[in-house]
Structures are given as C-alpha cells and as structure tokens.
GROMACS .gro file of C-alpha atoms in nm:
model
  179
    1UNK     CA    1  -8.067   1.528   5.686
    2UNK     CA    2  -7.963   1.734   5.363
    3UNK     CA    3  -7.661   1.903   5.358
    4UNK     CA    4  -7.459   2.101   5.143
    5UNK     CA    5  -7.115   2.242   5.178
    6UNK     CA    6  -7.058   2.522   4.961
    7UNK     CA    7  -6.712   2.671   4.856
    8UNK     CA    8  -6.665   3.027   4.727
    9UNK     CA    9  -6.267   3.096   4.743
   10UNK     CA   10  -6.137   3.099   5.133
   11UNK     CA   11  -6.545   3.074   5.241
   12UNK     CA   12  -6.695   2.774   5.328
   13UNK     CA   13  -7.098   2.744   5.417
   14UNK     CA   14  -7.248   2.499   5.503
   15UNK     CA   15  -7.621   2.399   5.506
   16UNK     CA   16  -7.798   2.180   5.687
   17UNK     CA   17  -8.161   2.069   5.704
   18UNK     CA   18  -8.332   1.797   5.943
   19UNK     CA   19  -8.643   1.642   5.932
   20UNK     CA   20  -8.680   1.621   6.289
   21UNK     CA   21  -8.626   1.970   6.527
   22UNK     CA   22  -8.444   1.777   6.811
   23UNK     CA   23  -8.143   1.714   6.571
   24UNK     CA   24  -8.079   2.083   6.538
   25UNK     CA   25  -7.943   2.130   6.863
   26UNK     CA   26  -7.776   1.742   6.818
   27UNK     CA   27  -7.575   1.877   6.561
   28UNK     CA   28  -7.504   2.212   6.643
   29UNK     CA   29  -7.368   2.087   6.999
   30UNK     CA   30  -7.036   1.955   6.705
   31UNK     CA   31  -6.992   2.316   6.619
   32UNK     CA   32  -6.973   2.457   6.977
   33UNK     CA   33  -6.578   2.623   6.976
   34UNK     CA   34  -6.561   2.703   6.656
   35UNK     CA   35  -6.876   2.953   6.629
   36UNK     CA   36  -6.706   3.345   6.664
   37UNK     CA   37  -6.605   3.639   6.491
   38UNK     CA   38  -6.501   3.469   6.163
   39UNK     CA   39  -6.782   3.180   6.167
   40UNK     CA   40  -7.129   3.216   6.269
   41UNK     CA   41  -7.482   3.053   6.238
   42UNK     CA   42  -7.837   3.135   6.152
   43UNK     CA   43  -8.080   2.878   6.241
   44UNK     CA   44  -8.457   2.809   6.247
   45UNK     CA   45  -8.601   2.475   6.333
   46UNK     CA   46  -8.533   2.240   6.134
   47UNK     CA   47  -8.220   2.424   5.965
   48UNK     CA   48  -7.895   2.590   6.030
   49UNK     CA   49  -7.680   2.772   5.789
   50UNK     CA   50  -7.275   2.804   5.910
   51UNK     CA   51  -7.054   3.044   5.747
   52UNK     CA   52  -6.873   3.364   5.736
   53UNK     CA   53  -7.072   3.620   5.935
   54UNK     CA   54  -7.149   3.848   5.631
   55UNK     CA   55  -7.311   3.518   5.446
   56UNK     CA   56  -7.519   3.388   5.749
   57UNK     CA   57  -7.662   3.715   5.736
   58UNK     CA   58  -7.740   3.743   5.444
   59UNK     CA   59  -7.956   3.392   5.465
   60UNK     CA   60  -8.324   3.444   5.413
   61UNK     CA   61  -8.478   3.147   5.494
   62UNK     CA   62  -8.806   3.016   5.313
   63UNK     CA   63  -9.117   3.097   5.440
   64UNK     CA   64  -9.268   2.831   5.692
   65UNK     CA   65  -8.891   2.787   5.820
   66UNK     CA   66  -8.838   3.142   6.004
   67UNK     CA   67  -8.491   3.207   6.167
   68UNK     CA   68  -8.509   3.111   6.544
   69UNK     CA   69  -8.301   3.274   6.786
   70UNK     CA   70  -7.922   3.293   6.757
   71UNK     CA   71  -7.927   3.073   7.068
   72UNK     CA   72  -7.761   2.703   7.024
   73UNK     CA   73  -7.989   2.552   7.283
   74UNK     CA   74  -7.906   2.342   7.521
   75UNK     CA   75  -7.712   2.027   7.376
   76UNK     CA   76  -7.921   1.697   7.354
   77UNK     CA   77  -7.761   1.362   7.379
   78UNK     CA   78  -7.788   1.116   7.100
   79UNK     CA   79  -7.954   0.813   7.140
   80UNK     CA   80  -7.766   0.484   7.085
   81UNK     CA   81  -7.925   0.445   6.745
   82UNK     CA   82  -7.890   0.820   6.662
   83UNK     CA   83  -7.491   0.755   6.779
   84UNK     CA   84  -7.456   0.460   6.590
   85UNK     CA   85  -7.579   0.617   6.269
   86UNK     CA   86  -7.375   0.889   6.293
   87UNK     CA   87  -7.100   0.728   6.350
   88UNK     CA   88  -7.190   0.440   6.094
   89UNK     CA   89  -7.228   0.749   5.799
   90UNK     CA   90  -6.947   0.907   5.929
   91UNK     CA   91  -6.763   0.537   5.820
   92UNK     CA   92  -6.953   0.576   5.476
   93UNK     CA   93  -6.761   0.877   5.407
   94UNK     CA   94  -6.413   0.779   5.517
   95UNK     CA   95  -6.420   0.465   5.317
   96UNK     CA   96  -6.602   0.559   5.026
   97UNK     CA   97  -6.312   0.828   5.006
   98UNK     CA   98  -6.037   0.592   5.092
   99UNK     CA   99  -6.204   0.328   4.817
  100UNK     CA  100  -6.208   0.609   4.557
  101UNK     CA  101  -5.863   0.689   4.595
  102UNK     CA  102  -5.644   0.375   4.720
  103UNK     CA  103  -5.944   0.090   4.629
  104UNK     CA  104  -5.686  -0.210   4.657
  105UNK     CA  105  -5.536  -0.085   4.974
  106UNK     CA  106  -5.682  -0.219   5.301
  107UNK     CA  107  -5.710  -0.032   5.675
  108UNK     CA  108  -5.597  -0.305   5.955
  109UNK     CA  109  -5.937  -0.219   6.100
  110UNK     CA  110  -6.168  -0.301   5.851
  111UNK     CA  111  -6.260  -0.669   5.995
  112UNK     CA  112  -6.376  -0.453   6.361
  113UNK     CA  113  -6.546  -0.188   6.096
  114UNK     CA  114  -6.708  -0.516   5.912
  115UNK     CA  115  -6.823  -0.651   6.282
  116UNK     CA  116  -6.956  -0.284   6.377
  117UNK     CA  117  -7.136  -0.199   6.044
  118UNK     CA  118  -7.241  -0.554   5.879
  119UNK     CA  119  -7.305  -0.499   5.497
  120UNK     CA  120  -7.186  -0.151   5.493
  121UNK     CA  121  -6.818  -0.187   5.325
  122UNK     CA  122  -6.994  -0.418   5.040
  123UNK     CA  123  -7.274  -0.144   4.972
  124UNK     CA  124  -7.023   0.171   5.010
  125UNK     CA  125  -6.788  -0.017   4.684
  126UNK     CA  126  -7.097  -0.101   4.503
  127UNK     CA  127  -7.246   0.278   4.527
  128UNK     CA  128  -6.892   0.385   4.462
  129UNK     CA  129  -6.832   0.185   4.166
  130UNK     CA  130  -7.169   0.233   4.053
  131UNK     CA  131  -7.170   0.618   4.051
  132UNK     CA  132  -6.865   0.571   3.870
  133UNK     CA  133  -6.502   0.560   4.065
  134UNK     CA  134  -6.303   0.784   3.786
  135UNK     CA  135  -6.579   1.032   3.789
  136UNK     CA  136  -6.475   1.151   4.112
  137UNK     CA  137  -6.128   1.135   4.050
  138UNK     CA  138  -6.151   1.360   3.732
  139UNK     CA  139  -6.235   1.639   3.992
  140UNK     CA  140  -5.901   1.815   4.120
  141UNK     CA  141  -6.032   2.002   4.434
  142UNK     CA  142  -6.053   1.759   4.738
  143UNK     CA  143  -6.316   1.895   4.870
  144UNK     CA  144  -6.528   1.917   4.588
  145UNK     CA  145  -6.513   1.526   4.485
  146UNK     CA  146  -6.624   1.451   4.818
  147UNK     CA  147  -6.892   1.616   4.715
  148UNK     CA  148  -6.938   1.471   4.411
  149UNK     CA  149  -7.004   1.142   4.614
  150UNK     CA  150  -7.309   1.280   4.827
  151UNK     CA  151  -7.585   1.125   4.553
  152UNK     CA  152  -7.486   0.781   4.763
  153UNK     CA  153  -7.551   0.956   5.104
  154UNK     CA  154  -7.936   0.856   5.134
  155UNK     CA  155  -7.889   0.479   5.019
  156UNK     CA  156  -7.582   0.421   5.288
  157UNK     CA  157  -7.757   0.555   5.500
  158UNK     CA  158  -8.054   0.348   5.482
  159UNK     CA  159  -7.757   0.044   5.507
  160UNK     CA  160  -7.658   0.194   5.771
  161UNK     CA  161  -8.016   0.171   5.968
  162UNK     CA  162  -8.000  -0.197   5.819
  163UNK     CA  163  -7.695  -0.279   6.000
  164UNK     CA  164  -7.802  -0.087   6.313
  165UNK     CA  165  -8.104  -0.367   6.323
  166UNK     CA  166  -7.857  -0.659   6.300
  167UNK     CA  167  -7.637  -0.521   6.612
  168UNK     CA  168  -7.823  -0.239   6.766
  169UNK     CA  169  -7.896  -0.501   7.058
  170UNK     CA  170  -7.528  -0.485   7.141
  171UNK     CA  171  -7.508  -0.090   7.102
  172UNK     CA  172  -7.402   0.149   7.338
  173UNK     CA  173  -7.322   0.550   7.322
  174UNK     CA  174  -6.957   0.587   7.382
  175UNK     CA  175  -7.036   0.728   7.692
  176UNK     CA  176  -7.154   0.402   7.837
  177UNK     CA  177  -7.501   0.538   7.877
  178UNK     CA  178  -7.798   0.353   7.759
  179UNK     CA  179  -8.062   0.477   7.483
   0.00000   0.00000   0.00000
C-alpha cells in the first residue's frame, strides 16, 4: 500500500493505493461510520481517495485506474497474515512515534509486543535513528512529523512479514477464526 494523508487547514484527504483489488474493500470496511455529508470517498480498484465531499469530487483518477462505483462493497475478512500485518505496522507507527518523542521511556507491554513482533522494536529505533530522530522533532505540527516518518514504512513493513514467518504458526485473527 501507498498512502498519503494530506492537510490543507481543517481538511484532511487521504489517499490510498493497493497493489492487490481485494484490499480495497479490506480497508474501506475501517471507514464504514464515518463516510457522510462532511466525508466521502471516490474509489476505483486498486485506490480510494477520502476527504471532504467537494475534494473527492474533484479527484480525477489516472487513466487505467477509472473510478468504480460509489459502492463500499461488501467487507472482506482479513486473513491471519493480512491481520497480523496490519496490526504489526500499526505497532511500527505507535512506537516509532513514542521512540521519537519519549526514546528512554518504556511501555509495560513492550516484552508481549517483543514476543508478538520478534525483531520489530530493534528495526523501528534503527530506521528511526537512522532517518534522523531530531529531524522529526524540528517539525511543530503533529500530524505532519508523523508524516515525516513514512520513508521507513516499506522497510518495517517488510520486518514485519519477517516476524510474521517466525510466529505466523501461532497466529490467529482476533476473531478466533482461522486463515
């Protein structure tokens, strides 16, 4: 996936783009509730642009990627793998933020997180410190240095796949299902 969140003023858009159709309606299922009369969504595909209603449609999308239906689609279930890597890069962001801004300070969880995600704390400090810690913290807008961190997206998530090898065996969806 490639993703940007854009911020102009009280607006906030954001873009996404999959490599694989079936995530669409994976992803979009997240959204459900808070799609209406101040937020809505264009979508083709492989793509999905959320945003005020005035920007989404606006969106013309590249040719080769027409706009599908406003539709959501029906809401596919994650796999176990496709669960565990969301929820794996969704433990890349929290503690890449938390290590930018509090790096000596320590969650109680993070032996369970070290357990669940083998190799991903070490690689998340290393990216951190390697795209350069006070970088991000020169950036006064929250948002925006969070976004400043996104060049270290692909590698994690790779990690994250790594890790998912090492203890997928033991994975299951939080809804007990299997996958």
């Amino acid at each position: 996936m490639r993703g940007f969140d854009c911020f102009d003023r009280e607006e906030l858009t954001f873009i996404r783009v999959y490599a694989h159709a079936a995530s669409v309606p994976q992803t979009l299922d997240d959204w459900d509730g808070t799609l209406g009369a101040e937020r809505a969504v264009a979508r083709g595909a492989n793509w999905y642009v959320i945003g005020a209603p005035g920007t989404v449609a606006a969106v013309r999308p590249p040719s080769g990627a027409p706009r599908t239906a406003d539709d959501l689609g029906s809401p596919v279930p994650l796999t176990a793998e496709q669960d565990y890597l969301t929820t794996c890069m969704l433990y890349v962001s929290s503690e890449a933020q938390r290590y930018v801004q509090h790096p000596k300070q320590r969650d109680s969880s993070a032996p369970q997180y070290g357990v669940l995600f083998p190799g991903v704390e070490v690689a998340v400090h290393t990216a951190v410190d390697d795209l350069g810690r006070s970088r991000a913290l020169q950036i006064t807008d929250k948002d925006r240095w969070i976004a400043a961190l996104s060049p270290i997206g692909p590698p994690l998530k790779r990690q994250c796949t790594t890790a998912y090898r090492a203890v997928g065996d033991s994975v299951r969806p939080l809804d007990g299902a299997g996958g």
